[in-house]
Amino acid sequence: MVQNDRPVLALFTSHWLSLLGAGLMTTAGILWLFILPSQLRGHGDNPYVGIIMFGILPVVFATGLVMIPAGLWLARRRVRSGLAQMIDRASSIRRLGFFLGATTVLNVLIGSQLTYSAVHHMESVGFCGTSCHVMKPEYSAYQGSPHSKVTCTQCHVGPGARGWFESKMAGMRQLVEVAFDTYPRPVPPAVSTGRLVPANETCENCHWPEKFQAMQLRVFPSFAEDEANTLSQTVLVVMIGGKGMPGVHGSHFGPGIEITYASKDAGRQEIPWVEYKNTLTGETKSFTAEGATAPDVAKLERHRMQCVDCHNRPTHAFDLPERAVNNAMANGDIPVTLPFVRKKGVELLKASYSSQEEASKKIQASLLEFYQKDYPKIADGRRADVDRAAQGLSRIFSRNVFPDLKVNWGTYPNHIGHTDFPGCFRCHDDKHKSAAGKTITQDCSACHQLAAMDEKNPEVLKTLGVNERLDALQKK
Ligand code: HEC
Ligand code: HEC
Ligand code: HEC
Ligand code: HEC
Ligand code: HEC
């Protein structure tokens, strides 16, 4: 027996490379089998285990697989003489054949499982969002967004083999950048790098422009910087429209309408030229910004308007401090009854901190110090409220500012609206003129009906009974 086995062993031991290869394959296979049960039982959330299991082990396994024949080839003379010895014994050959067949089946089995789970795992939100901390700002914003149940790949990977391949190539590039610590900080907006998958291959899989609702009532709370944090509200009825009704969507996506624009900067903040074309009526008009000349504009890159030219932050929306504090106060995250909490809160958020941990500690200490000095009764009697306010502020900071990644207030502009960033007013500024002298409108009622602007207890909300309803809910 021992005699007969020797040639088989000799094959693998004939060169150290084959031996090492066999060793690597076995180790990867066994480790993988050990980790598998924990993954199957649903403990697959730890991204590091994921990276080992689906990133590193398959590579080790495949390397081993390649090293075995490479070693055999390097030691081909010795192998040939070993085989020659075996020719004499038919049973030996049969056994060798069986051995090679069985190991190949096993290898293919493990190998295909590895690649299948690797691919599957790399599509998961856990992998995209938490495997490397570069994604932390986007992941944090994503978790609280209307799309928190939509996977990253549904917006970031195009359809078919091409989309899959492009995303894996981009992934490799990013892996190298992270490994060598050369990734850009902040990570640039995806639209500005030209790498975002076109909206008709992503957004429009789930949203139908024909089906948009006609109008939407929006209430914006705003608290003043006075001692009482006086609340005022802005009420808009946004004319969203649809393909049938002009409104916002219909005006850019109605039947036959195509809008093309040229931008000066990668972030598309400056738009000196816009063209409106209606293929049904044959109407074409172009609008040029004040001061821009035709030759200047001709040199710029052109883009066909799509969903993300307005909804660039449907998922990764970051707020400015004022808006974030207004919303947190309206939601009850920060107690509205603490004197000057709006003014002080924004001030503390705008200070500079080296990390989220430091911000959290300093915000808590400074807020308490402020009340101890100016309102000792509150610092004593309402310590829990002061702490709750500090926690609310720290949460806002950690959700919007990432000092190590150089993501600060306003790093990522949002194009919906025009109050925090230029947004709609990049084109609708009344300064883009057509040859006939017409401008792209800035008429306040073109996009929304301003039912109330910064009013205390606006009439319209009284009529609708909204504020009483909110008060009642808050008292519950
Ligand atoms: C509903 C669609 C959608 C989903 C889901 C989504 N993204 Fe995005 N993402 C976008 C859009 C649109 C942009 C482009 C923003 C811009 O250019 O202003 C973007 C940009 C990014 C950027 C570039 C940096 C930035 O903020 O512009 C990163 C990184 C990113 N996304 C990661 C992720 C990760 C990780 C997930 C899953 C946890 C995810 N995205 C899920 C739509 C989405
Ligand atoms: C896989 C399906 C899917 C994809 C892809 C998708 N969305 Fe959505 N989107 C949804 C769902 C579902 C909701 C409703 C969520 C809710 O109301 O809780 C939604 C909500 C929205 C809203 C309303 C948000 C709000 O505050 O009420 C906007 C705007 C939006 N999506 C834009 C986009 C854009 C832009 C893209 C492409 C970058 C996109 N969506 C891609 C499924 C999707
Ligand atoms: C010209 C800017 C613009 C473009 C382009 C645009 N939208 Fe909108 N969209 C808006 C505005 C403004 C609203 C109102 C909501 C708001 O103010 O946040 C809105 C609302 C929505 C809503 C919420 C509707 C509801 O009934 O609550 C969805 C979903 C949406 N858009 C998806 C899309 C998709 C998908 C595309 C691309 C086909 C698109 N939008 C293109 C400006 C735009
Ligand atoms: C890239 C440039 C561009 C951006 C950005 C843009 N628009 Fe427009 N918009 C146009 C053009 C061009 C027209 C057609 C103007 C015309 O026909 O006179 C238009 C028309 C409209 C109209 C119809 C106006 C009317 O007179 O009836 C509405 C409403 C509108 N846009 C809303 C929005 C909103 C809301 C946003 C931001 C969320 C926005 N637009 C962002 C280019 C833009
Ligand atoms: C091209 C379309 C358009 C025009 C023109 C326009 N707006 Fe708006 N405006 C919007 C959109 C879209 C929003 C909602 C943004 C959102 O959903 O967060 C908005 C939001 C607002 C808000 C809410 C502020 C806040 O807290 O975010 C105010 C106030 C406002 N607009 C005032 C005006 C006034 C005043 C004018 C006239 C000078 C005007 N708008 C013209 C599109 C427009």
XYZ file of C-alpha atoms and ligand atoms in Angstrom:
691
model
C 0.000 0.000 0.000
C 2.598 2.428 1.116
C 4.562 1.669 -2.003
C 1.565 2.422 -4.250
C 0.766 5.738 -2.602
C 4.198 7.116 -2.906
C 3.906 8.353 -6.516
C 0.752 10.309 -5.640
C 2.506 11.987 -2.758
C 5.558 12.396 -4.911
C 3.505 14.442 -7.296
C 2.683 17.018 -4.674
C 5.978 16.908 -2.872
C 7.953 17.119 -6.085
C 8.150 20.890 -5.733
C 7.771 23.131 -2.689
C 5.430 25.391 -4.637
C 2.845 22.611 -5.140
C 3.140 21.646 -1.511
C 2.613 25.226 -0.383
C -0.299 25.507 -2.811
C -1.963 22.409 -1.380
C -1.382 23.803 2.109
C -2.921 27.174 1.278
C -5.965 25.584 -0.330
C -6.572 23.285 2.603
C -6.153 26.080 5.153
C -8.468 28.437 3.261
C -11.030 25.658 2.787
C -11.013 24.608 6.434
C -11.110 28.167 7.801
C -13.948 28.943 5.482
C -15.892 25.878 6.636
C -15.374 26.970 10.246
C -16.682 30.506 9.676
C -19.558 29.371 7.472
C -21.920 28.230 10.253
C -21.752 31.616 12.040
C -22.556 33.355 8.754
C -25.466 31.007 8.064
C -26.859 31.534 11.545
C -27.201 35.217 10.714
C -24.133 36.616 12.462
C -22.814 37.837 9.153
C -22.998 41.499 10.108
C -19.411 41.872 11.210
C -17.785 43.400 8.133
C -14.293 42.227 9.096
C -15.331 38.594 9.198
C -17.005 39.303 5.871
C -13.825 40.701 4.365
C -11.789 37.690 5.564
C -14.370 35.198 4.435
C -15.352 36.692 1.126
C -12.379 38.809 0.234
C -9.206 37.219 1.542
C -9.925 33.482 1.753
C -11.037 33.146 -1.884
C -7.833 34.840 -3.003
C -5.723 32.497 -0.814
C -7.680 29.520 -2.118
C -7.277 30.531 -5.744
C -3.563 31.255 -5.268
C -3.113 27.745 -3.875
C -5.034 26.306 -6.789
C -2.682 27.979 -9.257
C 0.476 27.114 -7.303
C -0.069 23.323 -7.502
C 0.148 22.960 -11.294
C 2.835 25.650 -11.371
C 4.946 23.574 -8.979
C 4.285 20.445 -10.973
C 5.405 22.189 -14.108
C 8.566 23.505 -12.485
C 9.411 19.985 -11.324
C 8.211 18.354 -14.538
C 11.283 16.136 -14.976
C 10.955 14.593 -11.533
C 7.200 14.244 -11.995
C 7.681 12.497 -15.331
C 9.981 9.896 -13.824
C 7.531 9.424 -10.932
C 4.721 8.849 -13.393
C 6.868 6.445 -15.402
C 7.247 4.312 -12.278
C 3.492 4.309 -11.870
C 2.760 3.215 -15.446
C 3.706 -0.288 -14.318
C 0.860 -0.381 -11.888
C -2.578 0.057 -13.363
C -4.240 0.282 -9.969
C -1.997 3.157 -9.006
C -3.058 5.107 -12.033
C -6.679 4.439 -11.306
C -6.185 5.633 -7.769
C -4.357 8.751 -8.932
C -7.173 9.451 -11.372
C -9.729 9.023 -8.619
C -7.748 11.248 -6.268
C -7.394 14.032 -8.817
C -11.060 13.736 -9.836
C -12.338 13.877 -6.265
C -10.135 16.816 -5.264
C -11.130 18.702 -8.390
C -14.834 18.233 -7.651
C -14.256 19.352 -4.070
C -12.207 22.346 -5.204
C -14.777 23.423 -7.740
C -17.473 23.050 -5.107
C -15.681 25.138 -2.496
C -14.373 27.541 -5.116
C -17.786 28.214 -6.640
C -19.342 28.609 -3.193
C -16.634 31.086 -2.332
C -17.190 33.164 -5.437
C -20.979 32.974 -5.163
C -21.016 34.116 -1.554
C -18.295 36.646 -2.277
C -20.407 38.246 -4.980
C -23.546 38.041 -2.859
C -21.841 39.496 0.176
C -20.297 42.352 -1.763
C -23.775 43.468 -2.876
C -25.019 43.763 0.707
C -25.615 47.082 2.444
C -23.436 45.901 5.353
C -20.462 45.389 3.074
C -20.872 48.663 1.154
C -21.689 50.759 4.185
C -19.459 49.446 6.938
C -16.535 47.492 5.472
C -14.454 50.585 5.350
C -14.949 53.673 7.369
C -14.562 55.960 4.349
C -18.283 55.331 3.711
C -19.327 56.428 7.198
C -20.885 59.786 6.247
C -22.936 58.263 3.412
C -23.938 55.277 5.512
C -25.029 57.422 8.476
C -27.171 59.602 6.226
C -28.570 56.560 4.422
C -29.783 54.876 7.592
C -32.292 57.603 8.402
C -33.366 58.278 4.814
C -36.533 57.355 2.895
C -34.333 54.853 1.022
C -32.973 53.007 4.038
C -34.568 49.815 2.722
C -33.140 50.286 -0.783
C -29.717 48.659 -1.149
C -26.659 50.714 -2.095
C -26.314 48.695 -5.299
C -29.822 49.600 -6.492
C -28.614 53.181 -6.944
C -24.905 52.649 -7.481
C -24.666 49.648 -9.809
C -26.003 49.757 -13.359
C -27.944 46.851 -14.869
C -26.413 43.760 -16.450
C -22.868 42.495 -16.772
C -21.501 45.913 -17.706
C -22.813 47.536 -14.516
C -21.511 44.653 -12.429
C -18.076 44.799 -14.041
C -17.789 48.583 -13.730
C -18.758 48.492 -10.075
C -16.198 45.774 -9.312
C -13.475 47.728 -11.120
C -14.406 50.835 -9.132
C -14.339 48.701 -5.977
C -10.812 47.485 -6.764
C -9.640 51.052 -7.321
C -11.164 52.119 -4.014
C -9.623 49.136 -2.207
C -6.182 50.182 -3.439
C -6.845 53.802 -2.434
C -7.879 52.730 1.049
C -4.978 50.273 1.400
C -2.444 52.964 0.487
C -4.368 55.686 2.286
C -4.610 57.821 -0.855
C -8.393 58.141 -1.030
C -9.753 61.671 -1.420
C -11.035 63.425 1.693
C -13.816 64.345 1.457
C -14.971 61.692 -1.012
C -16.242 63.821 -3.916
C -19.987 63.852 -4.745
C -20.674 60.987 -7.144
C -22.288 63.265 -9.740
C -19.137 65.409 -9.901
C -16.908 62.437 -10.738
C -19.210 61.366 -13.578
C -19.349 57.899 -12.041
C -22.956 57.951 -10.881
C -25.109 55.481 -12.818
C -27.669 57.447 -14.931
C -30.989 57.921 -13.125
C -32.983 56.129 -15.832
C -31.143 52.928 -14.888
C -31.728 53.362 -11.140
C -34.311 55.847 -9.807
C -36.702 55.168 -12.670
C -36.806 51.455 -11.849
C -38.911 52.396 -8.834
C -40.333 55.854 -9.578
C -42.497 56.677 -12.587
C -42.358 60.324 -13.659
C -45.890 59.877 -15.128
C -47.249 58.946 -11.725
C -46.122 61.879 -9.629
C -48.484 63.378 -7.167
C -49.733 66.819 -8.134
C -48.925 68.825 -4.982
C -47.213 68.475 -1.647
C -47.738 70.524 1.490
C -44.492 71.245 3.309
C -44.089 72.929 6.690
C -40.664 74.307 7.666
C -40.263 75.112 11.377
C -37.805 77.789 12.413
C -36.897 78.807 15.964
C -35.600 82.297 16.718
C -32.400 83.163 18.588
C -34.320 84.807 21.460
C -34.616 83.549 25.024
C -37.965 81.864 24.299
C -36.772 80.208 21.052
C -39.888 81.623 19.373
C -41.285 79.321 16.702
C -42.296 80.525 13.257
C -43.354 78.412 10.311
C -43.105 78.559 6.550
C -45.792 76.722 4.637
C -45.365 75.792 0.988
C -47.530 73.924 -1.419
C -44.946 72.540 -3.839
C -46.314 72.123 -7.358
C -44.701 68.791 -8.053
C -46.800 68.030 -11.117
C -46.356 65.044 -13.336
C -46.162 64.344 -17.011
C -49.751 65.482 -17.454
C -49.547 68.553 -15.237
C -46.668 71.015 -15.755
C -45.459 71.809 -12.217
C -41.852 71.018 -11.317
C -41.579 67.558 -12.838
C -43.701 68.244 -15.893
C -41.740 71.393 -16.769
C -38.499 69.440 -17.109
C -39.774 65.980 -18.069
C -43.109 66.605 -19.794
C -43.836 64.962 -23.169
C -41.100 65.865 -25.653
C -39.166 68.078 -23.219
C -35.381 67.747 -23.090
C -33.252 70.105 -21.012
C -29.499 70.199 -21.525
C -27.041 72.356 -19.618
C -23.347 73.161 -19.440
C -21.511 73.498 -16.134
C -18.296 75.283 -15.263
C -17.299 73.146 -12.278
C -17.361 69.407 -11.630
C -19.872 69.897 -8.799
C -22.245 71.577 -11.306
C -22.831 74.564 -9.046
C -22.243 77.089 -11.822
C -24.424 76.629 -14.885
C -23.815 79.354 -17.494
C -25.847 77.785 -20.326
C -29.175 75.944 -20.509
C -31.095 74.665 -23.516
C -34.793 73.795 -23.567
C -36.005 71.627 -26.416
C -39.484 70.265 -27.080
C -39.351 67.534 -29.716
C -43.162 67.529 -30.073
C -43.577 71.241 -30.809
C -40.130 71.727 -32.354
C -39.481 74.643 -29.973
C -35.858 75.201 -28.976
C -34.505 78.038 -26.854
C -31.236 78.495 -25.087
C -30.528 80.644 -22.045
C -27.111 82.134 -21.335
C -26.082 83.491 -17.939
C -25.108 87.133 -17.531
C -21.479 87.614 -18.470
C -21.050 84.247 -20.195
C -20.017 84.363 -23.863
C -20.827 81.824 -26.568
C -17.173 80.751 -27.113
C -16.710 80.221 -23.333
C -19.831 78.124 -23.140
C -18.960 76.060 -26.223
C -15.905 74.667 -24.419
C -17.868 73.327 -21.433
C -19.106 69.796 -20.856
C -22.848 69.327 -21.466
C -25.294 67.230 -19.497
C -28.847 66.110 -20.155
C -30.968 66.998 -17.117
C -31.975 63.984 -14.998
C -33.471 63.228 -11.568
C -30.212 63.708 -9.652
C -29.783 67.259 -10.985
C -32.405 68.188 -8.373
C -32.552 65.094 -6.132
C -28.811 64.676 -5.679
C -29.321 63.886 -1.980
C -32.377 61.620 -1.831
C -30.404 59.384 0.516
C -27.241 61.083 1.670
C -28.720 64.369 2.846
C -26.618 66.479 5.191
C -28.058 69.490 6.988
C -26.674 72.873 7.924
C -26.633 73.483 11.711
C -29.604 75.905 11.771
C -31.911 73.538 9.900
C -30.754 70.514 11.870
C -31.427 72.240 15.202
C -34.821 73.539 13.992
C -35.859 70.023 13.039
C -34.528 68.447 16.236
C -36.440 71.016 18.306
C -39.620 70.446 16.305
C -39.235 66.679 16.807
C -38.744 67.046 20.547
C -35.121 65.820 20.448
C -34.027 69.105 21.997
C -36.349 70.612 24.647
C -37.833 73.834 23.260
C -38.373 75.258 26.762
C -34.657 75.641 27.580
C -33.813 79.370 27.287
C -31.594 80.280 24.304
C -31.138 76.636 23.402
C -31.531 77.362 19.667
C -28.898 80.133 19.656
C -26.462 78.323 21.940
C -27.000 74.990 20.176
C -26.117 76.321 16.729
C -23.125 78.153 18.189
C -21.779 74.952 19.773
C -22.335 72.947 16.584
C -20.427 75.492 14.517
C -17.344 75.407 16.762
C -14.413 73.371 15.529
C -13.680 69.936 17.009
C -11.040 67.383 16.056
C -13.321 64.363 16.339
C -16.933 63.391 16.964
C -15.974 62.137 20.441
C -14.385 65.457 21.325
C -17.445 67.316 19.981
C -19.737 65.201 22.107
C -17.741 65.844 25.301
C -17.217 69.556 24.720
C -20.812 70.235 23.668
C -22.091 68.585 26.817
C -19.636 70.480 29.058
C -20.152 73.873 27.388
C -23.931 73.672 27.415
C -23.985 72.769 31.085
C -21.515 75.550 31.839
C -23.730 78.045 29.982
C -26.775 77.170 32.089
C -24.771 77.007 35.331
C -23.522 80.517 34.697
C -26.633 82.219 33.300
C -29.487 80.021 34.577
C -28.258 78.172 37.695
C -31.804 77.138 38.613
C -32.203 75.333 35.297
C -28.753 73.735 35.499
C -29.760 72.340 38.884
C -33.457 71.647 38.529
C -33.575 70.528 34.914
C -30.288 68.731 34.518
C -31.948 65.893 32.580
C -33.300 68.333 29.971
C -29.904 69.988 29.603
C -28.310 66.570 29.080
C -30.989 65.625 26.582
C -30.321 68.823 24.626
C -26.578 68.063 24.666
C -27.215 64.545 23.400
C -29.495 65.862 20.646
C -26.774 68.298 19.564
C -24.068 65.613 19.633
C -26.241 63.368 17.485
C -26.653 66.177 14.951
C -22.907 66.707 14.890
C -22.066 63.011 14.431
C -24.650 62.695 11.709
C -23.299 65.622 9.667
C -19.645 66.273 10.460
C -16.787 63.771 10.088
C -13.550 65.621 10.925
C -11.199 62.755 9.982
C -12.783 62.520 6.517
C -12.893 66.325 6.133
C -16.675 66.281 5.822
C -17.892 69.531 7.335
C -21.091 71.599 7.384
C -22.036 72.228 3.760
C -19.432 69.927 2.175
C -22.188 68.212 0.185
C -24.641 70.747 -1.296
C -28.263 69.712 -1.790
C -29.933 70.899 -5.008
C -33.566 70.658 -3.865
C -34.771 74.169 -3.004
C -32.622 77.335 -2.890
C -32.291 78.532 0.700
C -29.248 76.588 1.968
C -27.535 76.133 -1.411
C -28.077 77.616 -4.907
C -30.131 74.528 -5.961
C -32.944 75.525 -8.344
C -31.520 79.051 -8.525
C -28.450 77.760 -10.389
C -30.743 78.213 -13.426
C -33.837 79.969 -12.030
C -31.987 83.155 -11.051
C -33.696 85.513 -13.508
C -30.248 86.118 -15.015
C -30.202 83.366 -17.656
C -31.516 85.089 -20.798
C -32.683 83.704 -24.149
C -32.067 85.493 -27.480
C -35.609 86.859 -27.210
C -34.778 88.321 -23.784
C -36.834 85.776 -21.778
C -35.365 84.470 -18.542
C -35.706 81.178 -16.639
C -38.302 82.223 -14.109
C -37.682 83.141 -10.487
C -41.355 83.897 -9.901
C -42.015 82.819 -6.320
C -45.229 81.059 -7.261
C -43.876 79.144 -10.266
C -42.693 76.246 -8.114
C -44.656 76.650 -4.917
C -47.520 78.525 -3.409
C -46.073 80.405 -0.424
C -48.985 79.923 1.974
C -47.037 81.422 4.894
C -43.541 82.749 5.250
C -41.886 82.727 8.673
C -45.154 83.387 10.514
C -46.055 82.731 14.114
C -48.973 80.307 14.108
C -49.886 80.859 10.431
C -53.518 81.236 9.510
C -53.339 78.389 6.994
C -52.173 75.906 9.615
C -54.989 77.056 11.904
C -57.455 76.441 9.083
C -56.023 73.002 8.489
C -55.900 72.343 12.228
C -52.296 71.200 11.934
C -50.724 73.035 14.866
C -53.416 72.037 17.381
C -53.014 68.476 16.228
C -49.223 68.676 16.684
C -49.599 70.212 20.138
C -52.017 67.473 21.144
C -49.657 64.778 19.901
C -46.698 66.329 21.698
C -48.571 66.399 25.006
C -49.398 62.686 24.778
C -31.723 56.086 -3.553
C -30.441 55.973 -4.175
C -29.172 55.754 -3.358
C -28.922 54.768 -2.439
C -29.857 53.684 -1.943
C -27.535 54.940 -2.034
N -26.985 56.020 -2.688
Fe -25.070 56.699 -2.510
N -25.486 58.286 -3.753
C -26.685 58.474 -4.410
C -26.605 59.681 -5.210
C -27.710 60.263 -6.084
C -25.291 60.209 -5.016
C -24.681 61.463 -5.678
C -24.683 62.673 -4.778
C -24.108 63.890 -5.455
O -23.339 63.755 -6.416
O -24.397 65.013 -5.006
C -24.620 59.292 -4.107
C -23.302 59.461 -3.659
C -22.602 58.538 -2.898
C -21.210 58.640 -2.524
C -20.234 59.749 -2.935
C -20.106 60.797 -1.841
C -21.298 61.688 -1.757
O -21.857 61.843 -0.647
O -21.714 62.252 -2.785
C -20.911 57.539 -1.768
C -19.572 57.203 -1.129
C -22.126 56.743 -1.648
N -23.144 57.374 -2.345
C -22.215 55.543 -0.946
C -23.402 54.844 -0.728
C -23.528 53.701 0.174
C -22.383 53.078 0.965
C -24.837 53.311 0.137
C -25.520 52.200 0.930
C -25.318 52.216 2.366
C -25.531 54.200 -0.795
N -24.632 55.120 -1.288
C -26.883 54.124 -1.109
C -27.801 57.656 -4.345
C -27.950 56.547 -3.513
C -35.405 50.131 -5.289
C -36.382 51.168 -5.402
C -35.957 52.617 -5.364
C -34.935 53.215 -6.062
C -33.890 52.566 -6.973
C -35.026 54.624 -5.784
N -36.078 54.879 -4.938
Fe -36.723 56.688 -4.301
N -38.059 55.807 -3.055
C -38.328 54.461 -3.023
C -39.345 54.216 -2.021
C -39.925 52.866 -1.678
C -39.667 55.476 -1.460
C -40.703 55.784 -0.390
C -40.103 55.680 0.967
C -41.054 56.089 2.039
O -41.929 56.940 1.794
O -40.909 55.566 3.136
C -38.852 56.454 -2.142
C -38.901 57.829 -1.882
C -38.278 58.782 -2.678
C -38.473 60.210 -2.555
C -39.383 60.935 -1.583
C -38.573 61.226 -0.374
C -39.324 61.856 0.753
O -38.686 62.631 1.476
O -40.502 61.573 0.910
C -37.665 60.796 -3.509
C -37.504 62.294 -3.769
C -36.976 59.733 -4.204
N -37.383 58.539 -3.687
C -36.071 59.936 -5.225
C -35.253 58.927 -5.742
C -34.127 59.167 -6.617
C -33.669 60.523 -7.098
C -33.573 57.945 -6.915
C -32.339 57.638 -7.760
C -31.100 58.281 -7.357
C -34.381 56.938 -6.233
N -35.371 57.581 -5.539
C -34.170 55.573 -6.316
C -37.757 53.489 -3.820
C -36.667 53.678 -4.654
C -36.295 70.206 -11.550
C -36.005 69.508 -10.366
C -36.496 68.082 -10.242
C -36.212 67.046 -11.080
C -35.300 67.073 -12.304
C -36.880 65.878 -10.526
N -37.554 66.231 -9.392
Fe -38.595 64.975 -8.167
N -39.164 66.549 -7.005
C -38.715 67.847 -7.154
C -39.310 68.673 -6.112
C -39.049 70.146 -5.907
C -40.144 67.818 -5.348
C -41.016 68.222 -4.162
C -40.480 67.651 -2.880
C -39.550 68.557 -2.179
O -39.650 69.776 -2.276
O -38.669 68.019 -1.479
C -40.021 66.494 -5.923
C -40.656 65.359 -5.436
C -40.345 64.053 -5.839
C -40.853 62.855 -5.208
C -41.800 62.790 -4.029
C -43.173 62.875 -4.630
C -44.295 62.769 -3.666
O -45.406 62.512 -4.172
O -44.098 62.939 -2.468
C -40.313 61.788 -5.892
C -40.544 60.336 -5.622
C -39.490 62.342 -6.954
N -39.541 63.720 -6.891
C -38.765 61.577 -7.845
C -38.129 62.072 -8.973
C -37.563 61.259 -10.030
C -37.563 59.750 -10.077
C -37.045 62.097 -10.957
C -36.387 61.729 -12.286
C -37.261 61.112 -13.245
C -37.268 63.449 -10.463
N -37.950 63.404 -9.276
C -36.833 64.608 -11.098
C -37.832 68.311 -8.122
C -37.340 67.568 -9.171
C -30.261 73.053 -15.301
C -31.133 74.189 -15.160
C -32.356 74.052 -14.284
C -32.398 73.701 -12.952
C -31.246 73.329 -12.026
C -33.785 73.782 -12.569
N -34.556 74.133 -13.635
Fe -36.577 74.430 -13.638
N -36.517 74.957 -15.608
C -35.371 74.991 -16.397
C -35.737 75.402 -17.746
C -34.788 75.589 -18.909
C -37.136 75.605 -17.745
C -38.005 76.059 -18.920
C -38.022 77.546 -18.938
C -38.923 78.101 -19.995
O -39.589 77.353 -20.711
O -39.004 79.340 -20.073
C -37.582 75.322 -16.384
C -38.907 75.450 -15.976
C -39.354 75.217 -14.687
C -40.709 75.409 -14.244
C -41.854 75.953 -15.084
C -41.804 77.444 -14.974
C -42.956 78.160 -15.646
O -42.742 79.306 -16.014
O -43.994 77.571 -15.791
C -40.744 75.044 -12.921
C -41.957 75.042 -12.031
C -39.409 74.652 -12.531
N -38.591 74.782 -13.640
C -39.022 74.229 -11.257
C -37.719 73.923 -10.863
C -37.354 73.539 -9.520
C -38.284 73.383 -8.368
C -36.014 73.342 -9.523
C -35.113 72.918 -8.370
C -35.524 71.801 -7.558
C -35.547 73.597 -10.880
N -36.619 73.951 -11.656
C -34.231 73.502 -11.271
C -34.097 74.709 -15.989
C -33.710 74.314 -14.705
C -37.538 77.210 -9.468
C -38.457 76.903 -8.435
C -38.561 77.868 -7.278
C -38.685 79.228 -7.326
C -38.740 80.107 -8.546
C -38.756 79.670 -5.947
N -38.678 78.610 -5.089
Fe -38.744 78.682 -3.062
N -38.449 76.656 -2.976
C -38.425 75.817 -4.074
C -38.392 74.461 -3.616
C -38.337 73.219 -4.496
C -38.405 74.511 -2.200
C -38.533 73.327 -1.250
C -37.267 72.736 -0.830
C -37.489 71.534 0.042
O -38.360 70.726 -0.236
O -36.768 71.458 1.001
C -38.430 75.911 -1.836
C -38.421 76.395 -0.531
C -38.665 77.696 -0.185
C -38.759 78.154 1.167
C -38.628 77.302 2.405
C -37.381 77.690 3.100
C -36.728 76.647 3.902
O -36.746 76.749 5.114
O -36.171 75.724 3.294
C -39.010 79.496 1.099
C -39.207 80.444 2.258
C -39.034 79.860 -0.298
N -38.829 78.743 -1.051
C -39.237 81.145 -0.757
C -39.202 81.510 -2.076
C -39.355 82.861 -2.549
C -39.580 84.060 -1.653
C -39.251 82.832 -3.904
C -39.319 84.009 -4.880
C -38.170 84.879 -4.822
C -39.035 81.449 -4.287
N -39.023 80.694 -3.158
C -38.892 81.007 -5.579
C -38.443 76.192 -5.393
C -38.556 77.483 -5.862
